[in-house]
Amino acid sequence: MCELYSKQDTLALRRKHIGPSCKVFFAADPIKIVRAQRQYMFDEKGEQYLDCINNVAHVGHCHPEVVQAAQRQMELLNTNSRFLHDNVVEYAKRLSATLPDKLSVCYFTNSGSEANDLALRLARQFRGHQDVITLDHAYHGHLSSLIEISPYKFRKGKDVKKEFVHVAPAPDIYRGKYREDHADPASAYASEVKKIIDEAHNSGRKIAAFIAESMQSCGGQIIPPAGYFQKVAEYVHGAGGVFIADEVQVGFGRVGRHFWSFQMLGEDFVPDIVTMGKPMGNGHPMACVVTTKEIAEAFSNSGMEYFNTYGGNPVSSAVGLAVLDVIENEDLQGNATRVGNYLTELLNKQKAKHTLIGDVRGVGLFIGIDLVKDHQKRTPATAEAQHIIYKMKEKRVLLSADGPHRNVLKIKPPMCFTEEDAKFMVDHLDGILTGLEEAIGDKTESVITENIPCRAKMSDEAHLESLSDGILDPKENPSSKRNGLCTDKHSLLSKRLKT
């Protein structure tokens, strides 16, 4: 494979010319990927990695039908979206056919962030309301308007919550306010939204929208309890607002049984606006907002024209059509159901075996593994999760972690993921968990019996860093290891994988 630069030169140039806040996967030891095919990625040395996290390459990296569709249209025409072209209307027709009847009007954009920003504009124009209800730990995009409604981001920076933003508890029945032993967690979490609406009204504010991912991804792979969205929609509609379902990460058949994740909740639940992105173009930048005629007409009546130079251009639309064809022709929804069920079964067996696994949750090829230090307290195993990710990378398996505590291993692979891939991944995870738990047990016993001066000052993460010394691969340079519990800040597990 021909490269312009060595890996070290690429890193040096990145540090010089790319903004320092633009992070890479595995920042402590990044991978240089030069090509990919289906569910596999390859580095500059030709090493193959199993991709378990790339929900952008939805139907598989470099799928030949998608590549050919883009190439054919690019050779023929690509132009400003103000010209008439059959591709965009054909794609809008095909896309609308996957949604409930009332969701029939499309606005094409280039990214999920653009789509969510436009969804907010539509919602605010509809009845002239301003306020937005969002979920704690939510992430909806990188534009300023979206950082404002993304606690996942604005609570990490210096920005404070804007007065028009209201944060509801995430409907997490594993570690949230209302858990699986609650008689009716859906109603309990929905009542929190109702309280927010009542308080906003008492302050003279009006609700424009409630926005949520149909399954919360950055929040830790959260599956909302049955009935939650229906009750929330009832409250929001009563307040004159609209319900925005963010399907940017979880749409296009990822849940298997349904094309859209919100459809899992039953035919009686239909959002007012649906946003989509990432998987739509299989790596090509395209996204969309789909809404009702009523909301679209209210937006048009504002007198402001909506225009997006590249949104829905002929090439993007050709790519989108090819992705829809591949999903159908290769039965990728069926594959997501079959492989997802098999993978969940394997992971639940690991849960019974390993004390570090507190919860396995998910649907189809959207799965989270919540790692804990203590099952009863459900203490997040954050450092352990980061350690596992790096050890899995050494085994040529790419995983990531997310959630408020970055302790949830997230699995969102290309939809062509196989049962063999699932077993390969779980076998390596089993080995790493076994070694880690044995090391933790051994070191814990030694801590009890030995008098170590720095023990009282040692953080949990530093403790785990010291334990990892006992399970490093033999091929690793022994001179890089440190003995004892007084580890320094450069240890592997003190590094953070940013996603």
Coordinates of C-alpha atoms in Angstrom, one line a residue:
M1 CA 0.0 0.0 0.0
C2 CA 1.5 3.3 -1.1
E3 CA 1.7 6.0 1.6
L4 CA 2.6 9.6 1.4
Y5 CA 4.2 9.6 4.8
S6 CA 5.4 7.2 7.5
K7 CA 3.1 6.8 10.5
Q8 CA 5.4 9.0 12.6
D9 CA 5.5 11.7 10.0
T10 CA 1.7 11.5 9.7
L11 CA 1.4 12.0 13.4
A12 CA 3.8 14.9 13.4
L13 CA 2.0 16.6 10.5
R14 CA -1.3 16.1 12.3
R15 CA 0.0 17.7 15.5
K16 CA 1.2 20.7 13.4
H17 CA -1.8 21.2 11.1
I18 CA -4.9 19.7 12.7
G19 CA -6.6 21.3 15.6
P20 CA -5.6 19.9 19.0
S21 CA -9.2 19.3 20.0
C22 CA -9.6 16.9 17.0
K23 CA -9.0 13.6 18.7
V24 CA -8.2 10.2 17.2
F25 CA -9.2 6.7 18.4
F26 CA -6.7 5.1 20.7
A27 CA -4.9 8.4 21.3
A28 CA -2.1 6.7 23.4
D29 CA -1.3 4.5 20.4
P30 CA -3.3 5.5 17.4
I31 CA -3.8 3.2 14.4
K32 CA -3.0 4.4 10.8
I33 CA -5.8 2.9 8.6
V34 CA -5.0 2.8 4.9
R35 CA -7.9 0.7 3.5
A36 CA -11.0 -1.2 4.6
Q37 CA -13.4 -3.8 3.2
R38 CA -16.7 -4.9 4.7
Q39 CA -16.2 -5.3 8.5
Y40 CA -12.4 -5.2 8.3
M41 CA -9.9 -2.4 8.4
F42 CA -6.2 -2.6 7.5
D43 CA -3.2 -0.6 8.8
E44 CA -0.1 0.5 6.8
K45 CA 1.5 -2.8 7.7
G46 CA -1.4 -4.8 6.3
E47 CA -2.6 -5.9 9.7
Q48 CA -6.3 -6.7 9.7
Y49 CA -8.6 -5.3 12.4
L50 CA -12.2 -6.4 13.1
D51 CA -14.3 -3.2 13.2
C52 CA -16.9 -3.5 15.9
I53 CA -17.7 0.2 16.2
N54 CA -18.0 1.8 12.8
N55 CA -21.7 2.6 12.4
V56 CA -20.8 5.0 9.5
A57 CA -19.8 2.2 7.1
H58 CA -23.3 0.8 7.6
V59 CA -23.4 -1.8 4.8
G60 CA -19.7 -2.5 5.0
H61 CA -16.6 -0.5 4.2
C62 CA -16.2 0.3 0.5
H63 CA -19.2 -1.8 -0.6
P64 CA -18.7 -2.2 -4.3
E65 CA -22.3 -1.4 -5.2
V66 CA -22.1 1.9 -3.3
V67 CA -18.7 2.8 -4.7
Q68 CA -19.9 2.0 -8.3
A69 CA -23.1 4.1 -7.8
A70 CA -21.1 7.1 -6.7
Q71 CA -18.6 6.7 -9.5
R72 CA -21.2 6.3 -12.2
Q73 CA -23.1 9.4 -11.1
M74 CA -19.9 11.4 -10.6
E75 CA -18.9 10.7 -14.1
L76 CA -22.2 12.0 -15.4
L77 CA -23.2 14.9 -13.2
N78 CA -22.9 16.4 -9.8
T79 CA -24.3 19.9 -9.3
N80 CA -26.2 22.4 -7.1
S81 CA -29.3 20.9 -5.6
R82 CA -31.5 23.7 -7.1
F83 CA -31.5 22.0 -10.5
L84 CA -34.2 19.4 -11.1
H85 CA -32.9 15.8 -10.9
D86 CA -34.6 12.4 -10.6
N87 CA -32.1 11.0 -8.0
V88 CA -33.2 13.2 -5.2
V89 CA -37.0 12.7 -5.7
E90 CA -36.5 9.0 -6.2
Y91 CA -34.5 8.8 -3.0
A92 CA -37.0 10.9 -1.1
K93 CA -39.8 8.6 -2.3
R94 CA -37.9 5.4 -1.3
L95 CA -36.9 6.9 2.1
S96 CA -40.4 8.0 2.9
A97 CA -41.7 4.6 2.2
T98 CA -39.7 3.2 5.2
L99 CA -41.5 5.7 7.6
P100 CA -45.0 6.1 8.9
D101 CA -47.3 7.8 6.4
K102 CA -47.4 11.2 8.0
L103 CA -43.6 11.5 7.8
S104 CA -43.4 12.4 4.1
V105 CA -41.5 15.7 3.6
C106 CA -37.7 15.5 3.3
Y107 CA -35.0 18.1 3.8
F108 CA -31.5 16.9 2.7
T109 CA -28.3 18.0 4.5
N110 CA -24.7 16.8 4.7
S111 CA -24.4 15.7 8.3
G112 CA -26.4 14.6 11.3
S113 CA -25.4 17.9 13.0
E114 CA -26.9 19.9 10.1
A115 CA -30.0 17.7 10.3
N116 CA -30.6 18.2 14.0
D117 CA -29.9 22.0 13.7
L118 CA -32.6 22.2 11.0
A119 CA -35.0 20.0 13.1
L120 CA -34.7 22.6 15.9
R121 CA -35.5 25.4 13.4
L122 CA -38.6 23.5 12.1
A123 CA -39.8 22.9 15.7
R124 CA -39.3 26.5 16.8
Q125 CA -41.0 27.9 13.7
F126 CA -44.0 25.5 14.0
R127 CA -45.7 27.4 16.9
G128 CA -43.2 30.1 17.7
H129 CA -42.0 28.4 20.8
Q130 CA -38.3 28.4 21.9
D131 CA -37.5 26.0 24.7
V132 CA -36.1 22.5 24.2
I133 CA -36.2 19.5 26.5
T134 CA -33.2 17.2 26.1
L135 CA -32.0 14.1 28.0
D136 CA -29.1 14.1 30.4
H137 CA -25.8 12.9 28.7
A138 CA -27.3 13.4 25.3
Y139 CA -25.3 14.3 22.2
H140 CA -26.9 15.7 19.1
G141 CA -24.1 17.3 17.1
H142 CA -21.2 19.7 17.0
L143 CA -22.9 23.0 15.9
S144 CA -23.3 25.7 18.5
S145 CA -27.1 25.2 18.5
L146 CA -26.6 21.5 19.3
I147 CA -23.8 21.8 21.9
E148 CA -26.4 24.0 23.7
I149 CA -28.8 21.0 24.0
S150 CA -26.1 18.3 24.4
P151 CA -25.3 17.8 28.1
Y152 CA -22.7 15.2 27.0
K153 CA -20.7 18.2 25.7
F154 CA -21.8 21.4 27.5
R155 CA -21.2 19.9 30.9
K156 CA -17.6 19.1 30.0
G157 CA -16.8 22.6 29.1
K158 CA -17.1 26.1 30.5
D159 CA -20.5 26.7 28.9
V160 CA -23.5 26.7 31.3
K161 CA -26.9 25.5 30.4
K162 CA -28.9 28.1 28.6
E163 CA -32.2 29.2 30.1
F164 CA -34.2 27.7 27.1
V165 CA -32.7 24.3 27.6
H166 CA -34.2 21.8 30.1
V167 CA -32.5 18.5 30.9
A168 CA -34.6 15.4 31.8
P169 CA -33.1 12.3 33.4
A170 CA -32.0 9.7 30.9
P171 CA -34.4 6.7 31.0
D172 CA -31.7 4.4 32.2
I173 CA -33.2 1.5 34.1
Y174 CA -29.8 0.0 35.0
R175 CA -28.1 2.9 36.8
G176 CA -30.6 5.8 36.5
K177 CA -33.0 7.3 39.0
Y178 CA -35.7 4.7 38.3
R179 CA -34.4 1.2 37.8
E180 CA -35.6 -2.2 36.7
D181 CA -37.2 -3.0 40.0
H182 CA -39.5 0.1 39.8
A183 CA -43.1 -0.8 39.2
D184 CA -43.4 1.5 36.2
P185 CA -40.1 3.2 35.2
A186 CA -41.6 4.5 31.9
S187 CA -44.2 6.5 33.7
A188 CA -41.8 7.6 36.3
Y189 CA -39.2 8.9 33.8
A190 CA -42.0 10.5 31.7
S191 CA -43.3 12.3 34.8
E192 CA -39.9 14.0 35.1
V193 CA -40.5 15.5 31.6
K194 CA -44.0 16.6 32.7
K195 CA -42.5 18.4 35.7
I196 CA -40.1 20.2 33.5
I197 CA -43.0 21.3 31.2
D198 CA -45.0 22.5 34.2
E199 CA -42.1 24.5 35.7
A200 CA -41.3 26.1 32.3
H201 CA -44.9 27.2 31.9
N202 CA -44.9 28.6 35.4
S203 CA -41.9 30.7 34.4
G204 CA -43.7 31.9 31.3
R205 CA -41.7 29.8 28.9
K206 CA -43.0 27.6 26.0
I207 CA -41.8 24.2 24.9
A208 CA -40.8 23.9 21.2
A209 CA -39.5 20.4 21.2
F210 CA -38.4 17.3 23.1
I211 CA -35.4 15.7 21.4
A212 CA -33.9 12.3 22.0
E213 CA -32.1 9.5 20.3
S214 CA -34.4 6.6 19.9
M215 CA -31.7 4.6 21.7
Q216 CA -29.3 6.8 23.5
S217 CA -25.8 6.1 22.2
C218 CA -23.3 8.5 23.8
G219 CA -25.4 8.2 27.0
G220 CA -24.3 4.6 27.4
Q221 CA -26.3 2.5 24.9
I222 CA -29.6 3.1 26.7
I223 CA -32.8 1.4 25.6
P224 CA -35.8 3.4 26.9
P225 CA -38.5 1.4 28.8
A226 CA -41.6 0.5 26.8
G227 CA -44.2 3.3 26.9
Y228 CA -41.8 6.1 27.8
F229 CA -41.8 7.9 24.5
Q230 CA -45.5 7.6 24.1
K231 CA -46.1 9.3 27.4
V232 CA -43.5 11.9 26.8
A233 CA -45.0 12.7 23.4
E234 CA -48.4 13.1 25.0
Y235 CA -47.0 15.7 27.5
V236 CA -45.0 17.5 24.8
H237 CA -47.9 17.7 22.4
G238 CA -50.1 19.0 25.2
A239 CA -47.6 21.8 25.7
G240 CA -47.7 22.7 22.0
G241 CA -44.3 21.2 21.2
V242 CA -43.1 18.5 18.8
F243 CA -41.2 15.2 19.3
I244 CA -37.9 14.9 17.5
A245 CA -36.4 11.4 17.1
D246 CA -32.7 11.5 16.5
E247 CA -31.9 8.4 14.4
V248 CA -28.5 9.6 13.2
Q249 CA -26.7 6.7 14.9
V250 CA -29.4 4.1 15.3
G251 CA -31.5 4.1 12.1
F252 CA -31.5 2.2 8.8
G253 CA -32.2 -1.3 10.2
R254 CA -29.6 -1.4 12.9
V255 CA -32.1 -2.8 15.4
G256 CA -33.0 -5.6 13.0
R257 CA -36.7 -6.1 13.4
H258 CA -37.5 -2.5 12.3
F259 CA -36.0 -0.1 9.9
W260 CA -36.1 2.7 12.5
S261 CA -35.4 2.3 16.1
F262 CA -38.4 4.4 17.2
Q263 CA -40.6 1.7 15.6
M264 CA -39.6 -0.7 18.3
L265 CA -41.9 1.3 20.6
G266 CA -45.1 0.3 18.7
E267 CA -47.3 1.6 16.0
D268 CA -49.0 4.0 18.3
F269 CA -45.8 6.1 18.6
V270 CA -44.8 8.3 15.6
P271 CA -42.4 11.2 16.1
D272 CA -43.2 14.6 14.5
I273 CA -39.6 15.0 13.1
V274 CA -37.0 12.3 12.4
T275 CA -33.3 13.1 11.8
M276 CA -30.9 10.8 10.2
G277 CA -27.3 10.8 9.0
K278 CA -24.2 8.6 9.5
P279 CA -25.3 5.2 8.0
M280 CA -27.3 6.9 5.2
G281 CA -24.4 7.3 2.8
N282 CA -22.1 4.5 4.1
G283 CA -19.3 7.0 4.7
H284 CA -20.5 9.5 2.1
P285 CA -21.5 12.7 3.8
M286 CA -25.3 12.9 3.6
A287 CA -28.2 13.4 6.1
C288 CA -31.8 14.2 6.2
V289 CA -34.7 15.6 8.2
V290 CA -38.2 14.1 7.6
T291 CA -41.3 15.7 8.9
T292 CA -45.0 16.2 8.4
K293 CA -46.7 18.4 5.8
E294 CA -48.1 20.6 8.6
I295 CA -44.7 21.3 10.1
A296 CA -43.1 21.8 6.7
E297 CA -45.8 24.3 5.6
A298 CA -45.3 26.3 8.8
F299 CA -41.6 26.4 8.1
S300 CA -42.3 27.6 4.6
N301 CA -44.7 30.2 5.8
S302 CA -41.9 32.0 7.7
G303 CA -41.0 33.5 4.3
M304 CA -37.3 32.3 4.7
E305 CA -36.1 30.0 1.9
Y306 CA -34.2 26.9 3.0
F307 CA -31.3 26.1 0.8
N308 CA -28.5 23.6 1.0
T309 CA -26.0 23.7 -1.8
Y310 CA -24.9 20.0 -1.6
G311 CA -27.9 18.5 0.3
G312 CA -29.5 15.8 -1.9
N313 CA -27.1 16.4 -4.8
P314 CA -27.2 13.8 -7.6
V315 CA -24.1 11.8 -6.3
S316 CA -25.3 11.8 -2.7
S317 CA -28.7 10.6 -3.7
A318 CA -27.3 7.9 -5.9
V319 CA -25.2 6.7 -3.0
G320 CA -28.2 6.7 -0.7
L321 CA -30.2 4.7 -3.2
A322 CA -27.4 2.1 -3.4
V323 CA -27.3 1.8 0.4
L324 CA -31.1 1.2 0.5
D325 CA -30.7 -1.5 -2.2
V326 CA -27.9 -3.3 -0.3
I327 CA -29.8 -3.3 2.9
E328 CA -32.7 -5.0 1.2
N329 CA -30.9 -7.3 -1.2
E330 CA -28.5 -8.6 1.4
D331 CA -31.1 -8.9 4.1
L332 CA -29.0 -6.8 6.5
Q333 CA -31.9 -6.3 8.8
G334 CA -32.3 -10.1 9.1
N335 CA -28.6 -10.3 9.7
A336 CA -28.7 -7.7 12.4
T337 CA -31.4 -9.7 14.2
R338 CA -29.6 -13.1 13.8
V339 CA -26.1 -12.0 14.6
G340 CA -27.3 -9.5 17.3
N341 CA -29.2 -12.2 19.1
Y342 CA -26.2 -14.6 18.9
L343 CA -23.8 -11.9 20.2
T344 CA -26.1 -11.0 23.0
E345 CA -26.4 -14.6 24.0
L346 CA -22.6 -14.9 24.0
L347 CA -22.2 -11.8 26.1
N348 CA -24.8 -12.8 28.6
K349 CA -22.8 -16.0 29.2
Q350 CA -19.8 -13.8 29.8
K351 CA -21.8 -11.7 32.2
A352 CA -22.5 -14.9 34.2
K353 CA -18.8 -15.7 34.2
H354 CA -17.2 -12.3 34.8
T355 CA -17.8 -10.0 37.8
L356 CA -16.7 -6.9 35.8
I357 CA -19.8 -7.2 33.6
G358 CA -22.7 -5.5 35.3
D359 CA -25.2 -5.3 32.4
V360 CA -25.6 -6.4 28.8
R361 CA -28.2 -4.4 26.9
G362 CA -29.1 -3.7 23.3
V363 CA -31.1 -4.6 20.2
G364 CA -29.8 -6.0 16.9
L365 CA -26.3 -4.7 16.3
F366 CA -26.6 -1.9 18.9
I367 CA -25.2 -3.4 22.2
G368 CA -23.6 -2.0 25.3
I369 CA -21.6 -3.8 28.0
D370 CA -21.8 -1.9 31.3
L371 CA -18.6 -2.6 33.3
V372 CA -18.7 -2.3 37.1
K373 CA -16.4 -2.7 40.0
D374 CA -19.2 -3.7 42.4
H375 CA -22.4 -5.4 41.2
Q376 CA -24.5 -4.2 44.1
K377 CA -23.4 -0.6 44.0
R378 CA -23.0 -0.7 40.2
T379 CA -19.8 1.4 40.6
P380 CA -18.6 2.2 37.0
A381 CA -15.4 0.4 36.0
T382 CA -14.0 3.3 34.0
A383 CA -10.3 2.6 34.0
E384 CA -11.0 -1.1 33.4
A385 CA -13.0 -0.3 30.3
Q386 CA -10.1 1.8 28.9
H387 CA -7.7 -1.0 29.6
I388 CA -9.9 -3.6 27.9
I389 CA -10.2 -1.4 24.8
Y390 CA -6.4 -1.1 24.4
K391 CA -5.9 -4.8 25.0
M392 CA -8.6 -5.7 22.5
K393 CA -6.8 -3.5 20.0
E394 CA -3.7 -5.6 20.5
K395 CA -5.9 -8.6 19.5
R396 CA -6.9 -6.7 16.4
V397 CA -10.4 -6.0 17.6
L398 CA -11.6 -2.4 17.6
L399 CA -13.9 -1.4 20.4
S400 CA -14.8 1.8 22.1
A401 CA -16.4 3.0 25.4
D402 CA -18.9 5.7 26.2
G403 CA -21.5 6.7 28.7
P404 CA -21.3 9.3 31.4
H405 CA -18.5 7.4 33.1
R406 CA -17.0 6.0 29.9
N407 CA -17.4 2.5 31.3
V408 CA -19.8 1.1 28.7
L409 CA -18.2 -0.9 25.9
K410 CA -20.2 -0.1 22.8
I411 CA -20.7 -2.4 19.9
K412 CA -22.1 -0.9 16.7
P413 CA -20.4 -2.7 13.8
P414 CA -21.1 -2.6 10.1
M415 CA -24.3 -4.5 9.4
C416 CA -22.5 -7.3 7.5
F417 CA -21.0 -8.4 10.9
T418 CA -21.1 -12.2 11.1
E419 CA -21.6 -14.8 13.9
E420 CA -18.0 -15.8 13.4
D421 CA -17.0 -12.2 14.0
A422 CA -19.1 -12.1 17.1
K423 CA -17.5 -15.3 18.5
F424 CA -14.0 -14.0 17.6
M425 CA -14.6 -10.7 19.5
V426 CA -16.2 -12.4 22.5
D427 CA -13.4 -15.0 22.8
H428 CA -10.8 -12.3 23.0
L429 CA -12.9 -10.3 25.4
D430 CA -13.3 -13.4 27.6
G431 CA -9.5 -13.8 27.7
I432 CA -8.8 -10.2 28.6
L433 CA -11.5 -10.1 31.3
T434 CA -10.2 -13.4 32.8
G435 CA -6.6 -12.0 33.0
L436 CA -7.7 -8.7 34.3
E437 CA -9.9 -10.2 37.1
E438 CA -7.2 -12.6 38.1
A439 CA -4.7 -9.8 38.3
I440 CA -7.0 -7.6 40.3
G441 CA -7.6 -10.5 42.7
D442 CA -3.9 -11.3 43.1
K443 CA -3.0 -7.7 43.6
T444 CA -5.8 -7.1 46.0
E445 CA -4.6 -10.0 48.2
S446 CA -1.0 -8.6 48.1
V447 CA -2.3 -5.1 49.1
I448 CA -4.0 -6.6 52.2
T449 CA -0.9 -8.4 53.3
E450 CA 1.8 -5.9 52.5
N451 CA 2.4 -2.5 54.0
I452 CA 2.8 -0.2 51.0
P453 CA 3.5 3.5 51.9
C454 CA 1.7 5.1 49.0
R455 CA -1.4 3.0 49.3
A456 CA -3.5 5.6 51.0
K457 CA -2.8 8.2 48.2
M458 CA -3.5 5.8 45.4
S459 CA -6.5 6.3 43.2
D460 CA -8.6 3.5 41.8
E461 CA -7.2 4.1 38.3
A462 CA -3.6 4.1 39.5
H463 CA -4.4 0.8 41.3
L464 CA -5.7 -0.7 38.2
E465 CA -2.7 0.6 36.2
S466 CA -0.4 -1.4 38.6
L467 CA -2.6 -4.5 38.1
S468 CA -2.3 -4.3 34.4
D469 CA 1.4 -4.9 34.7
G470 CA 0.7 -8.5 35.5
I471 CA -1.3 -9.1 32.3
L472 CA 0.7 -7.4 29.6
D473 CA 1.6 -9.5 26.6
P474 CA 4.9 -11.2 26.7
K475 CA 6.0 -9.5 23.5
E476 CA 5.8 -6.1 25.1
N477 CA 9.0 -4.4 26.2
P478 CA 9.5 -5.3 29.9
S479 CA 11.4 -2.1 30.4
S480 CA 8.2 -0.2 29.9
K481 CA 6.6 -1.9 32.9
R482 CA 6.5 -0.4 36.4
N483 CA 6.5 -2.4 39.6
G484 CA 4.5 -1.6 42.8
L485 CA 1.4 0.6 43.2
C486 CA 3.0 4.0 43.0
T487 CA 2.4 4.3 39.2
D488 CA 3.0 7.5 37.3
K489 CA 0.6 9.4 35.0
H490 CA 2.0 7.9 31.8
S491 CA 0.7 4.4 32.5
L492 CA -1.4 2.9 29.7
L493 CA -4.7 3.0 31.7
S494 CA -4.3 6.7 32.5
K495 CA -4.7 7.4 28.8
R496 CA -8.2 8.2 27.7
L497 CA -9.9 7.0 24.5
K498 CA -11.9 9.9 23.2
T499 CA -14.8 9.1 20.9

